[in-house]
Amino acid sequence: MHGLFGSKKNNRTMSKVLARDLGRYVYTVDLRNHGDSPHHHRHDYPAMASDVAEFIQQHGLKEPTLIGHSMGAKTAMALALQHPELVSNIVSVDNAPVDVRLASDFARYIQGMQKIDEAGVTRQADADKLLEPYEKSVTIRQFLLGNLHRPDPSQPVQKFRVPLSILARALDHLGDFPFKDPSEVRFTKPALFVRGTRSKYVADDVLPLIGQFFPLFELVDIDAGHWVISEKPEEFREAVVRFLEPKE
């Protein structure tokens, strides 16, 4: 499960590698309001967790592992706590079961993306120029512009596939975590938390709370920022394979 403004395409390469190394099927999903999934005015973790629970049941998946990055990580944690019977274990990538304020970057990205939508661009290079004042990193701009598509194939105008107005309204709550009290609910199966040591999303002071919600958790630190999987794919692959390989 991808993060905000991502899609299943982000995880295609890693999914193929994990399927090969683990000898397991890997399903990549588009969370609601992202990729090819339907748009809905409600965008929060209980709703996304319910969507994924339905996907698991519809496909008859038995004891699946949930792997999620960022927004996808909180979705995986929420589902594991909401329906532990559906899940065998989880891998949470650079997020924690706490309320945090989202970085102001995300609101800025939406402003830039709205400018592009209003401009009616026909070339990605023009969209990139419009986005540059809002985000200096070429890599992040390319990631965001991956959401552009032509709604009408007969017209050259490109628009964003994600519903920007819905996501803008959801931003205030996307840093929240729906479960507050680990004495009421916990996931007593294995959980791997992978954090980027140059990211601020999993601070040392939240580790005790992770342990209360997920008492069997393991922590792996990777020298990366928030985009752990794309920054250090080999270290990430090793951590996940080691966690999921059958134990002696």
CSV table of C-alpha atoms in Angstrom, one decimal:
chain,number,residue,atom,x,y,z
A,1,MET,CA,0.0,0.0,0.0
A,2,HIS,CA,1.4,3.3,-1.2
A,3,GLY,CA,1.5,6.7,0.5
A,4,LEU,CA,-0.3,9.9,-0.2
A,5,PHE,CA,-0.3,10.9,-4.0
A,6,GLY,CA,1.2,7.5,-4.8
A,7,SER,CA,-0.3,4.4,-6.5
A,8,LYS,CA,0.3,0.7,-7.0
A,9,LYS,CA,2.8,1.6,-9.8
A,10,ASN,CA,5.3,2.9,-7.2
A,11,ASN,CA,5.6,-0.6,-5.7
A,12,ARG,CA,5.7,-2.6,-8.9
A,13,THR,CA,9.4,-3.4,-9.0
A,14,MET,CA,9.7,-4.2,-5.3
A,15,SER,CA,6.6,-6.4,-5.4
A,16,LYS,CA,8.1,-8.5,-8.2
A,17,VAL,CA,11.3,-8.9,-6.3
A,18,LEU,CA,9.5,-9.9,-3.1
A,19,ALA,CA,7.3,-12.3,-5.0
A,20,ARG,CA,10.4,-13.9,-6.4
A,21,ASP,CA,12.4,-14.1,-3.1
A,22,LEU,CA,9.5,-15.2,-0.9
A,23,GLY,CA,7.7,-17.5,-3.4
A,24,ARG,CA,4.4,-15.7,-2.6
A,25,TYR,CA,1.8,-13.8,-4.5
A,26,VAL,CA,2.1,-10.1,-4.0
A,27,TYR,CA,-0.9,-7.8,-4.6
A,28,THR,CA,-0.3,-4.0,-5.0
A,29,VAL,CA,-3.4,-1.9,-4.5
A,30,ASP,CA,-4.5,1.6,-5.2
A,31,LEU,CA,-6.1,3.0,-2.0
A,32,ARG,CA,-9.3,5.0,-2.5
A,33,ASN,CA,-8.9,8.4,-4.3
A,34,HIS,CA,-5.6,7.2,-5.8
A,35,GLY,CA,-4.6,5.5,-9.0
A,36,ASP,CA,-7.4,3.5,-10.6
A,37,SER,CA,-9.5,3.3,-7.5
A,38,PRO,CA,-12.8,5.1,-7.2
A,39,HIS,CA,-13.1,8.6,-5.6
A,40,HIS,CA,-15.1,9.1,-2.4
A,41,HIS,CA,-15.5,12.2,-0.3
A,42,ARG,CA,-14.5,10.3,2.8
A,43,HIS,CA,-10.7,9.8,3.1
A,44,ASP,CA,-9.5,8.5,6.4
A,45,TYR,CA,-7.8,5.4,7.9
A,46,PRO,CA,-10.9,3.5,9.1
A,47,ALA,CA,-12.4,3.8,5.6
A,48,MET,CA,-9.2,2.8,3.8
A,49,ALA,CA,-8.7,-0.1,6.2
A,50,SER,CA,-12.2,-1.3,5.5
A,51,ASP,CA,-11.5,-1.1,1.7
A,52,VAL,CA,-8.4,-3.3,2.1
A,53,ALA,CA,-10.3,-5.7,4.4
A,54,GLU,CA,-12.9,-6.1,1.6
A,55,PHE,CA,-10.2,-6.7,-0.9
A,56,ILE,CA,-8.7,-9.5,1.3
A,57,GLN,CA,-12.1,-11.1,1.6
A,58,GLN,CA,-13.1,-10.8,-2.0
A,59,HIS,CA,-9.9,-12.4,-3.1
A,60,GLY,CA,-10.0,-15.1,-0.5
A,61,LEU,CA,-6.6,-14.3,0.8
A,62,LYS,CA,-5.5,-16.4,3.7
A,63,GLU,CA,-3.2,-15.0,6.4
A,64,PRO,CA,-1.8,-12.2,4.3
A,65,THR,CA,1.1,-9.9,5.2
A,66,LEU,CA,0.2,-6.2,4.9
A,67,ILE,CA,3.0,-3.9,3.7
A,68,GLY,CA,2.4,-0.2,3.7
A,69,HIS,CA,4.4,3.0,3.3
A,70,SER,CA,3.4,6.2,5.0
A,71,MET,CA,-0.3,6.6,4.5
A,72,GLY,CA,-0.3,2.9,3.5
A,73,ALA,CA,1.5,2.1,6.8
A,74,LYS,CA,-1.2,3.7,8.9
A,75,THR,CA,-3.8,1.9,6.8
A,76,ALA,CA,-2.0,-1.4,7.5
A,77,MET,CA,-1.8,-0.7,11.2
A,78,ALA,CA,-5.4,0.4,11.5
A,79,LEU,CA,-6.6,-2.8,9.7
A,80,ALA,CA,-4.4,-5.0,11.9
A,81,LEU,CA,-5.9,-3.5,15.0
A,82,GLN,CA,-9.5,-3.4,13.6
A,83,HIS,CA,-9.5,-7.0,12.1
A,84,PRO,CA,-6.6,-9.0,13.5
A,85,GLU,CA,-8.2,-12.2,12.3
A,86,LEU,CA,-7.7,-11.1,8.7
A,87,VAL,CA,-4.0,-10.4,8.9
A,88,SER,CA,-0.9,-12.6,9.6
A,89,ASN,CA,1.6,-9.9,10.1
A,90,ILE,CA,2.4,-6.3,9.0
A,91,VAL,CA,5.3,-4.3,7.7
A,92,SER,CA,5.0,-0.6,8.5
A,93,VAL,CA,7.3,1.6,6.5
A,94,ASP,CA,8.2,5.0,8.1
A,95,ASN,CA,5.1,5.7,10.1
A,96,ALA,CA,3.9,5.0,13.6
A,97,PRO,CA,0.5,4.6,15.4
A,98,VAL,CA,0.4,8.2,16.6
A,99,ASP,CA,-1.2,11.6,15.8
A,100,VAL,CA,1.2,13.9,14.1
A,101,ARG,CA,0.8,17.1,12.0
A,102,LEU,CA,1.5,16.3,8.4
A,103,ALA,CA,4.4,18.3,7.0
A,104,SER,CA,3.3,21.5,5.3
A,105,ASP,CA,4.9,20.2,2.1
A,106,PHE,CA,1.7,18.2,1.3
A,107,ALA,CA,-0.6,21.3,1.4
A,108,ARG,CA,2.0,23.1,-0.8
A,109,TYR,CA,2.0,20.2,-3.3
A,110,ILE,CA,-1.8,20.4,-3.6
A,111,GLN,CA,-1.6,24.1,-4.3
A,112,GLY,CA,1.0,23.5,-7.1
A,113,MET,CA,-1.0,20.6,-8.5
A,114,GLN,CA,-4.2,22.8,-8.6
A,115,LYS,CA,-2.3,25.4,-10.5
A,116,ILE,CA,-1.4,22.7,-13.1
A,117,ASP,CA,-5.0,21.6,-13.4
A,118,GLU,CA,-6.2,25.2,-13.9
A,119,ALA,CA,-3.5,25.8,-16.5
A,120,GLY,CA,-4.7,23.0,-18.9
A,121,VAL,CA,-1.2,21.8,-19.6
A,122,THR,CA,-0.5,19.5,-22.6
A,123,ARG,CA,3.2,18.7,-21.8
A,124,GLN,CA,4.7,17.2,-18.7
A,125,ALA,CA,7.7,19.6,-19.0
A,126,ASP,CA,5.2,22.6,-18.7
A,127,ALA,CA,3.6,20.9,-15.6
A,128,ASP,CA,7.1,20.5,-14.1
A,129,LYS,CA,7.8,24.2,-14.5
A,130,LEU,CA,4.6,25.2,-12.8
A,131,LEU,CA,5.4,22.8,-9.9
A,132,GLU,CA,9.0,23.8,-9.4
A,133,PRO,CA,8.2,26.9,-7.1
A,134,TYR,CA,6.3,24.5,-4.8
A,135,GLU,CA,8.9,21.7,-4.7
A,136,LYS,CA,12.6,21.9,-5.5
A,137,SER,CA,13.3,18.2,-5.6
A,138,VAL,CA,13.1,16.8,-9.2
A,139,THR,CA,12.4,13.3,-7.8
A,140,ILE,CA,9.4,14.4,-5.7
A,141,ARG,CA,8.1,16.5,-8.6
A,142,GLN,CA,8.3,13.5,-10.9
A,143,PHE,CA,6.5,11.4,-8.3
A,144,LEU,CA,3.6,13.9,-8.1
A,145,LEU,CA,3.4,14.3,-11.9
A,146,GLY,CA,3.0,10.6,-12.2
A,147,ASN,CA,-0.6,11.3,-11.3
A,148,LEU,CA,-1.2,13.2,-14.5
A,149,HIS,CA,-3.3,11.6,-17.2
A,150,ARG,CA,-5.5,12.6,-20.2
A,151,PRO,CA,-9.1,12.4,-19.1
A,152,ASP,CA,-10.2,12.6,-22.8
A,153,PRO,CA,-7.8,10.6,-25.0
A,154,SER,CA,-8.8,12.7,-28.0
A,155,GLN,CA,-7.6,15.9,-26.2
A,156,PRO,CA,-4.0,16.7,-25.3
A,157,VAL,CA,-5.0,18.4,-22.0
A,158,GLN,CA,-3.6,16.6,-18.9
A,159,LYS,CA,-5.3,16.6,-15.5
A,160,PHE,CA,-4.5,15.0,-12.2
A,161,ARG,CA,-6.1,11.6,-11.6
A,162,VAL,CA,-6.3,12.2,-7.8
A,163,PRO,CA,-9.2,14.3,-6.6
A,164,LEU,CA,-7.3,17.3,-5.2
A,165,SER,CA,-10.2,18.9,-3.5
A,166,ILE,CA,-11.0,15.7,-1.5
A,167,LEU,CA,-7.4,15.2,-0.5
A,168,ALA,CA,-7.0,18.9,0.5
A,169,ARG,CA,-9.9,18.5,2.9
A,170,ALA,CA,-8.5,15.3,4.3
A,171,LEU,CA,-5.0,16.7,5.0
A,172,ASP,CA,-5.8,17.9,8.5
A,173,HIS,CA,-6.7,14.4,9.6
A,174,LEU,CA,-4.3,12.2,7.6
A,175,GLY,CA,-1.7,12.7,10.3
A,176,ASP,CA,-4.1,11.2,12.9
A,177,PHE,CA,-4.3,7.6,14.0
A,178,PRO,CA,-7.8,6.2,14.7
A,179,PHE,CA,-6.8,4.2,17.8
A,180,LYS,CA,-5.7,6.1,20.9
A,181,ASP,CA,-5.6,3.5,23.7
A,182,PRO,CA,-3.4,0.4,23.4
A,183,SER,CA,-5.0,-1.0,26.6
A,184,GLU,CA,-8.2,-1.4,24.5
A,185,VAL,CA,-6.8,-2.9,21.3
A,186,ARG,CA,-3.5,-4.5,20.3
A,187,PHE,CA,-2.1,-6.7,17.5
A,188,THR,CA,-0.4,-9.6,19.1
A,189,LYS,CA,1.1,-11.1,15.9
A,190,PRO,CA,4.5,-10.1,14.4
A,191,ALA,CA,5.0,-6.6,13.1
A,192,LEU,CA,8.1,-5.1,11.4
A,193,PHE,CA,8.6,-1.3,11.6
A,194,VAL,CA,11.1,0.0,9.1
A,195,ARG,CA,12.1,3.6,9.6
A,196,GLY,CA,14.3,6.0,7.7
A,197,THR,CA,16.8,7.4,10.1
A,198,ARG,CA,16.8,10.8,8.2
A,199,SER,CA,13.0,11.0,8.5
A,200,LYS,CA,11.0,12.4,11.4
A,201,TYR,CA,8.0,10.1,11.2
A,202,VAL,CA,9.1,7.5,13.7
A,203,ALA,CA,10.9,9.3,16.5
A,204,ASP,CA,12.6,7.4,19.3
A,205,ASP,CA,10.0,8.6,21.8
A,206,VAL,CA,7.1,6.8,20.0
A,207,LEU,CA,8.8,3.4,20.2
A,208,PRO,CA,7.2,2.5,23.6
A,209,LEU,CA,3.7,3.3,22.1
A,210,ILE,CA,4.5,1.1,19.1
A,211,GLY,CA,5.4,-1.7,21.6
A,212,GLN,CA,2.1,-1.2,23.4
A,213,PHE,CA,0.0,-1.5,20.2
A,214,PHE,CA,2.2,-4.1,18.6
A,215,PRO,CA,4.0,-6.1,21.4
A,216,LEU,CA,5.8,-8.4,19.0
A,217,PHE,CA,7.2,-5.6,16.9
A,218,GLU,CA,10.8,-5.6,15.4
A,219,LEU,CA,12.5,-2.3,14.4
A,220,VAL,CA,14.9,-2.0,11.4
A,221,ASP,CA,16.6,1.4,10.8
A,222,ILE,CA,17.7,2.2,7.3
A,223,ASP,CA,19.9,5.2,6.4
A,224,ALA,CA,17.3,7.0,4.3
A,225,GLY,CA,14.7,9.7,4.3
A,226,HIS,CA,10.9,9.2,4.2
A,227,TRP,CA,11.0,7.4,0.8
A,228,VAL,CA,12.8,4.4,2.2
A,229,ILE,CA,11.8,1.9,-0.5
A,230,SER,CA,12.9,4.0,-3.4
A,231,GLU,CA,16.0,5.3,-1.7
A,232,LYS,CA,17.4,2.0,-0.3
A,233,PRO,CA,15.6,-0.8,-2.1
A,234,GLU,CA,18.1,-3.5,-1.4
A,235,GLU,CA,18.2,-2.8,2.4
A,236,PHE,CA,14.4,-2.7,2.4
A,237,ARG,CA,14.2,-6.0,0.5
A,238,GLU,CA,16.6,-7.7,2.9
A,239,ALA,CA,14.7,-6.5,6.0
A,240,VAL,CA,11.4,-7.7,4.7
A,241,VAL,CA,12.7,-11.1,3.5
A,242,ARG,CA,14.4,-11.7,6.8
A,243,PHE,CA,11.2,-10.9,8.7
A,244,LEU,CA,9.0,-13.1,6.5
A,245,GLU,CA,11.2,-16.1,5.9
A,246,PRO,CA,10.0,-19.1,7.9
A,247,LYS,CA,11.8,-19.2,11.3
A,248,GLU,CA,13.7,-22.3,12.3
